[in-house]
Amino acid sequence: MSVSSDLVWYVAYGSNLHAARLGCYLGGGRPPGGLRTYPGCRDRRPPRRDVPVFLPGGVYFTGESRAWTGGMAFYDLALPGLVAARAYLLTAGQFADVAAQEMYRPPGADLVALAVAVERGSVAVGPGRYETLVCAGHREGYPLLTFTAPWRAGDVPWNPPAAAYLGLLAAGLAESHGWAVDRIVDYLAARPGVAGRWEPADLAATVRHATAGTWTGSDGAV
């Protein structure tokens, strides 16, 4: 697992559900509606393939994103239900560089803690957001890896996500799982940080725009 060319599944449950948004982590660039430009990975090739997956647990929104404003998505295994996610087959080096950019660190170094995460199920490489690596099992012999925060959903105040960010989640769910608008709305509406914080009509409009292929990422407008 310390070898950069080893293959792993990167499991995305937030904005990287959207393939083009993940492309900014891999190849560099700024996604529409975002406030941050990404340097990209050492290996800029696209994922070998991707598959829709479900993880036990839930997603909630907290904090304030420097890239999007509003709350960010985090994974909590202890929440009830299932998380709709997308697994991308990357090299371990690509995963390390994606993780580094999520952690606001410069990409370019292999992540030796991957082996520990696979062995133990999780490991913290720092105290901050997206600095806890989680191994959610294996698929086709490759580990399913993601990252989240060290705290639990109930330990922090929830914060609603911005329209641009939530739109990427919606578009990614349509891309990867093939869900219709109503199912995406129901899924997102139940997430802590969205529930009771987003007006149902605004959420439905954002999902419709995002899944219609007309998403611009700017305040939910097209």
mmCIF file of N, CA, C and O in Angstrom, residues 117-164:
data_model
loop_
_atom_site.group_PDB
_atom_site.id
_atom_site.type_symbol
_atom_site.label_atom_id
_atom_site.label_comp_id
_atom_site.label_asym_id
_atom_site.label_seq_id
_atom_site.Cartn_x
_atom_site.Cartn_y
_atom_site.Cartn_z
ATOM 1 N N ALA A 117 -4.813 2.505 7.718
ATOM 2 C CA ALA A 117 -6.266 2.627 7.579
ATOM 3 C C ALA A 117 -6.875 1.308 7.109
ATOM 4 O O ALA A 117 -7.926 0.881 7.600
ATOM 5 N N VAL A 118 -6.216 0.654 6.153
ATOM 6 C CA VAL A 118 -6.724 -0.617 5.649
ATOM 7 C C VAL A 118 -6.698 -1.674 6.748
ATOM 8 O O VAL A 118 -7.625 -2.478 6.891
ATOM 9 N N GLU A 119 -5.659 -1.671 7.549
ATOM 10 C CA GLU A 119 -5.514 -2.675 8.602
ATOM 11 C C GLU A 119 -6.479 -2.445 9.759
ATOM 12 O O GLU A 119 -7.104 -3.386 10.266
ATOM 13 N N ARG A 120 -6.626 -1.177 10.177
ATOM 14 C CA ARG A 120 -7.398 -0.859 11.380
ATOM 15 C C ARG A 120 -8.826 -0.397 11.094
ATOM 16 O O ARG A 120 -9.659 -0.330 11.997
ATOM 17 N N GLY A 121 -9.111 -0.001 9.866
ATOM 18 C CA GLY A 121 -10.418 0.538 9.524
ATOM 19 C C GLY A 121 -10.446 2.042 9.461
ATOM 20 O O GLY A 121 -11.220 2.622 8.710
ATOM 21 N N SER A 122 -9.601 2.708 10.249
ATOM 22 C CA SER A 122 -9.496 4.169 10.188
ATOM 23 C C SER A 122 -8.207 4.602 10.859
ATOM 24 O O SER A 122 -7.660 3.880 11.704
ATOM 25 N N VAL A 123 -7.750 5.791 10.493
ATOM 26 C CA VAL A 123 -6.570 6.383 11.124
ATOM 27 C C VAL A 123 -6.624 7.888 10.908
ATOM 28 O O VAL A 123 -7.031 8.363 9.844
ATOM 29 N N ALA A 124 -6.263 8.655 11.923
ATOM 30 C CA ALA A 124 -6.205 10.109 11.815
ATOM 31 C C ALA A 124 -4.786 10.519 11.439
ATOM 32 O O ALA A 124 -3.831 10.111 12.101
ATOM 33 N N VAL A 125 -4.666 11.298 10.381
ATOM 34 C CA VAL A 125 -3.357 11.823 9.989
ATOM 35 C C VAL A 125 -3.206 13.277 10.409
ATOM 36 O O VAL A 125 -2.188 13.912 10.146
ATOM 37 N N GLY A 126 -4.237 13.811 11.061
ATOM 38 C CA GLY A 126 -4.232 15.173 11.566
ATOM 39 C C GLY A 126 -5.522 15.417 12.316
ATOM 40 O O GLY A 126 -6.437 14.577 12.293
ATOM 41 N N PRO A 127 -5.667 16.578 12.973
ATOM 42 C CA PRO A 127 -6.846 16.833 13.785
ATOM 43 C C PRO A 127 -8.000 17.480 13.027
ATOM 44 O O PRO A 127 -9.092 17.636 13.583
ATOM 45 N N GLY A 128 -7.787 17.867 11.777
ATOM 46 C CA GLY A 128 -8.756 18.690 11.075
ATOM 47 C C GLY A 128 -9.735 17.923 10.210
ATOM 48 O O GLY A 128 -9.777 16.694 10.189
ATOM 49 N N ARG A 129 -10.515 18.692 9.477
ATOM 50 C CA ARG A 129 -11.514 18.126 8.579
ATOM 51 C C ARG A 129 -10.826 17.333 7.469
ATOM 52 O O ARG A 129 -9.768 17.712 6.974
ATOM 53 N N TYR A 130 -11.427 16.238 7.082
ATOM 54 C CA TYR A 130 -10.930 15.353 6.029
ATOM 55 C C TYR A 130 -9.529 14.817 6.314
ATOM 56 O O TYR A 130 -8.821 14.411 5.396
ATOM 57 N N GLU A 131 -9.129 14.806 7.580
ATOM 58 C CA GLU A 131 -7.818 14.277 7.941
ATOM 59 C C GLU A 131 -7.904 12.921 8.651
ATOM 60 O O GLU A 131 -6.916 12.434 9.190
ATOM 61 N N THR A 132 -9.093 12.310 8.614
ATOM 62 C CA THR A 132 -9.271 10.954 9.130
ATOM 63 C C THR A 132 -9.574 10.027 7.957
ATOM 64 O O THR A 132 -10.584 10.208 7.260
ATOM 65 N N LEU A 133 -8.694 9.083 7.718
ATOM 66 C CA LEU A 133 -8.869 8.120 6.634
ATOM 67 C C LEU A 133 -9.707 6.957 7.127
ATOM 68 O O LEU A 133 -9.535 6.475 8.241
ATOM 69 N N VAL A 134 -10.623 6.497 6.275
ATOM 70 C CA VAL A 134 -11.513 5.396 6.614
ATOM 71 C C VAL A 134 -11.444 4.349 5.514
ATOM 72 O O VAL A 134 -11.523 4.683 4.323
ATOM 73 N N CYS A 135 -11.297 3.093 5.909
ATOM 74 C CA CYS A 135 -11.401 1.973 4.975
ATOM 75 C C CYS A 135 -12.737 1.298 5.215
ATOM 76 O O CYS A 135 -12.994 0.770 6.308
ATOM 77 N N ALA A 136 -13.604 1.317 4.209
ATOM 78 C CA ALA A 136 -14.962 0.792 4.349
ATOM 79 C C ALA A 136 -15.084 -0.621 3.784
ATOM 80 O O ALA A 136 -16.173 -1.037 3.405
ATOM 81 N N GLY A 137 -13.986 -1.349 3.725
ATOM 82 C CA GLY A 137 -14.021 -2.706 3.195
ATOM 83 C C GLY A 137 -13.230 -2.820 1.902
ATOM 84 O O GLY A 137 -12.363 -1.977 1.602
ATOM 85 N N HIS A 138 -13.543 -3.835 1.119
ATOM 86 C CA HIS A 138 -12.849 -4.083 -0.135
ATOM 87 C C HIS A 138 -13.861 -4.381 -1.241
ATOM 88 O O HIS A 138 -14.969 -4.847 -0.978
ATOM 89 N N ARG A 139 -13.461 -4.101 -2.453
ATOM 90 C CA ARG A 139 -14.252 -4.444 -3.627
ATOM 91 C C ARG A 139 -13.286 -4.936 -4.694
ATOM 92 O O ARG A 139 -12.332 -4.223 -5.027
ATOM 93 N N GLU A 140 -13.530 -6.139 -5.189
ATOM 94 C CA GLU A 140 -12.684 -6.731 -6.223
ATOM 95 C C GLU A 140 -11.218 -6.784 -5.796
ATOM 96 O O GLU A 140 -10.307 -6.673 -6.624
ATOM 97 N N GLY A 141 -10.997 -6.914 -4.495
ATOM 98 C CA GLY A 141 -9.644 -7.032 -3.982
ATOM 99 C C GLY A 141 -8.959 -5.723 -3.661
ATOM 100 O O GLY A 141 -7.838 -5.721 -3.147
ATOM 101 N N TYR A 142 -9.603 -4.584 -3.937
ATOM 102 C CA TYR A 142 -9.010 -3.270 -3.678
ATOM 103 C C TYR A 142 -9.737 -2.599 -2.510
ATOM 104 O O TYR A 142 -10.969 -2.682 -2.408
ATOM 105 N N PRO A 143 -9.014 -1.910 -1.632
ATOM 106 C CA PRO A 143 -9.669 -1.263 -0.488
ATOM 107 C C PRO A 143 -10.540 -0.088 -0.908
ATOM 108 O O PRO A 143 -10.211 0.647 -1.855
ATOM 109 N N LEU A 144 -11.655 0.080 -0.204
ATOM 110 C CA LEU A 144 -12.565 1.214 -0.386
ATOM 111 C C LEU A 144 -12.173 2.278 0.642
ATOM 112 O O LEU A 144 -12.381 2.101 1.842
ATOM 113 N N LEU A 145 -11.604 3.379 0.178
ATOM 114 C CA LEU A 145 -11.037 4.388 1.067
ATOM 115 C C LEU A 145 -11.728 5.734 0.892
ATOM 116 O O LEU A 145 -12.050 6.152 -0.224
ATOM 117 N N THR A 146 -11.946 6.412 1.989
ATOM 118 C CA THR A 146 -12.448 7.775 1.959
ATOM 119 C C THR A 146 -11.837 8.533 3.122
ATOM 120 O O THR A 146 -10.998 8.017 3.857
ATOM 121 N N PHE A 147 -12.239 9.782 3.277
ATOM 122 C CA PHE A 147 -11.743 10.588 4.395
ATOM 123 C C PHE A 147 -12.872 11.430 4.937
ATOM 124 O O PHE A 147 -13.816 11.782 4.242
ATOM 125 N N THR A 148 -12.780 11.730 6.217
ATOM 126 C CA THR A 148 -13.817 12.496 6.900
ATOM 127 C C THR A 148 -13.176 13.231 8.070
ATOM 128 O O THR A 148 -11.952 13.329 8.159
ATOM 129 N N ALA A 149 -14.006 13.733 8.970
ATOM 130 C CA ALA A 149 -13.519 14.459 10.148
ATOM 131 C C ALA A 149 -13.412 13.510 11.335
ATOM 132 O O ALA A 149 -14.059 12.462 11.369
ATOM 133 N N PRO A 150 -12.620 13.869 12.349
ATOM 134 C CA PRO A 150 -12.476 12.986 13.509
ATOM 135 C C PRO A 150 -13.670 13.035 14.463
ATOM 136 O O PRO A 150 -13.804 12.169 15.322
ATOM 137 N N TRP A 151 -14.523 14.050 14.326
ATOM 138 C CA TRP A 151 -15.652 14.174 15.231
ATOM 139 C C TRP A 151 -16.881 13.457 14.676
ATOM 140 O O TRP A 151 -16.920 13.052 13.516
ATOM 141 N N ARG A 152 -17.910 13.322 15.493
ATOM 142 C CA ARG A 152 -19.176 12.718 15.094
ATOM 143 C C ARG A 152 -20.188 13.805 14.756
ATOM 144 O O ARG A 152 -20.051 14.965 15.164
ATOM 145 N N ALA A 153 -21.243 13.407 14.050
ATOM 146 C CA ALA A 153 -22.250 14.372 13.619
ATOM 147 C C ALA A 153 -22.877 15.104 14.790
ATOM 148 O O ALA A 153 -23.190 16.301 14.700
ATOM 149 N N GLY A 154 -23.073 14.411 15.901
ATOM 150 C CA GLY A 154 -23.719 15.032 17.044
ATOM 151 C C GLY A 154 -22.824 15.924 17.868
ATOM 152 O O GLY A 154 -23.292 16.572 18.810
ATOM 153 N N ASP A 155 -21.548 15.977 17.530
ATOM 154 C CA ASP A 155 -20.592 16.771 18.312
ATOM 155 C C ASP A 155 -20.424 18.199 17.801
ATOM 156 O O ASP A 155 -19.741 19.000 18.449
ATOM 157 N N VAL A 156 -21.005 18.516 16.652
ATOM 158 C CA VAL A 156 -20.755 19.810 16.016
ATOM 159 C C VAL A 156 -22.078 20.426 15.560
ATOM 160 O O VAL A 156 -23.050 19.713 15.312
ATOM 161 N N PRO A 157 -22.128 21.765 15.442
ATOM 162 C CA PRO A 157 -23.336 22.395 14.901
ATOM 163 C C PRO A 157 -23.422 22.164 13.398
ATOM 164 O O PRO A 157 -22.421 22.260 12.690
ATOM 165 N N TRP A 158 -24.593 21.852 12.924
ATOM 166 C CA TRP A 158 -24.786 21.619 11.498
ATOM 167 C C TRP A 158 -24.932 22.953 10.774
ATOM 168 O O TRP A 158 -25.433 23.938 11.318
ATOM 169 N N ASN A 159 -24.493 22.981 9.523
ATOM 170 C CA ASN A 159 -24.533 24.207 8.736
ATOM 171 C C ASN A 159 -24.988 23.860 7.323
ATOM 172 O O ASN A 159 -24.438 22.944 6.705
ATOM 173 N N PRO A 160 -25.981 24.560 6.785
ATOM 174 C CA PRO A 160 -26.485 24.201 5.456
ATOM 175 C C PRO A 160 -25.443 24.459 4.371
ATOM 176 O O PRO A 160 -24.717 25.448 4.418
ATOM 177 N N PRO A 161 -25.357 23.577 3.388
ATOM 178 C CA PRO A 161 -24.420 23.774 2.281
ATOM 179 C C PRO A 161 -24.903 24.832 1.308
ATOM 180 O O PRO A 161 -26.111 25.099 1.199
ATOM 181 N N ALA A 162 -23.958 25.426 0.586
ATOM 182 C CA ALA A 162 -24.297 26.398 -0.452
ATOM 183 C C ALA A 162 -24.941 25.692 -1.644
ATOM 184 O O ALA A 162 -24.763 24.489 -1.857
ATOM 185 N N ALA A 163 -25.670 26.463 -2.444
ATOM 186 C CA ALA A 163 -26.361 25.891 -3.601
ATOM 187 C C ALA A 163 -25.390 25.267 -4.592
ATOM 188 O O ALA A 163 -25.660 24.197 -5.146
ATOM 189 N N ALA A 164 -24.261 25.917 -4.834
ATOM 190 C CA ALA A 164 -23.298 25.382 -5.794
ATOM 191 C C ALA A 164 -22.782 24.019 -5.363
ATOM 192 O O ALA A 164 -22.640 23.097 -6.173
#
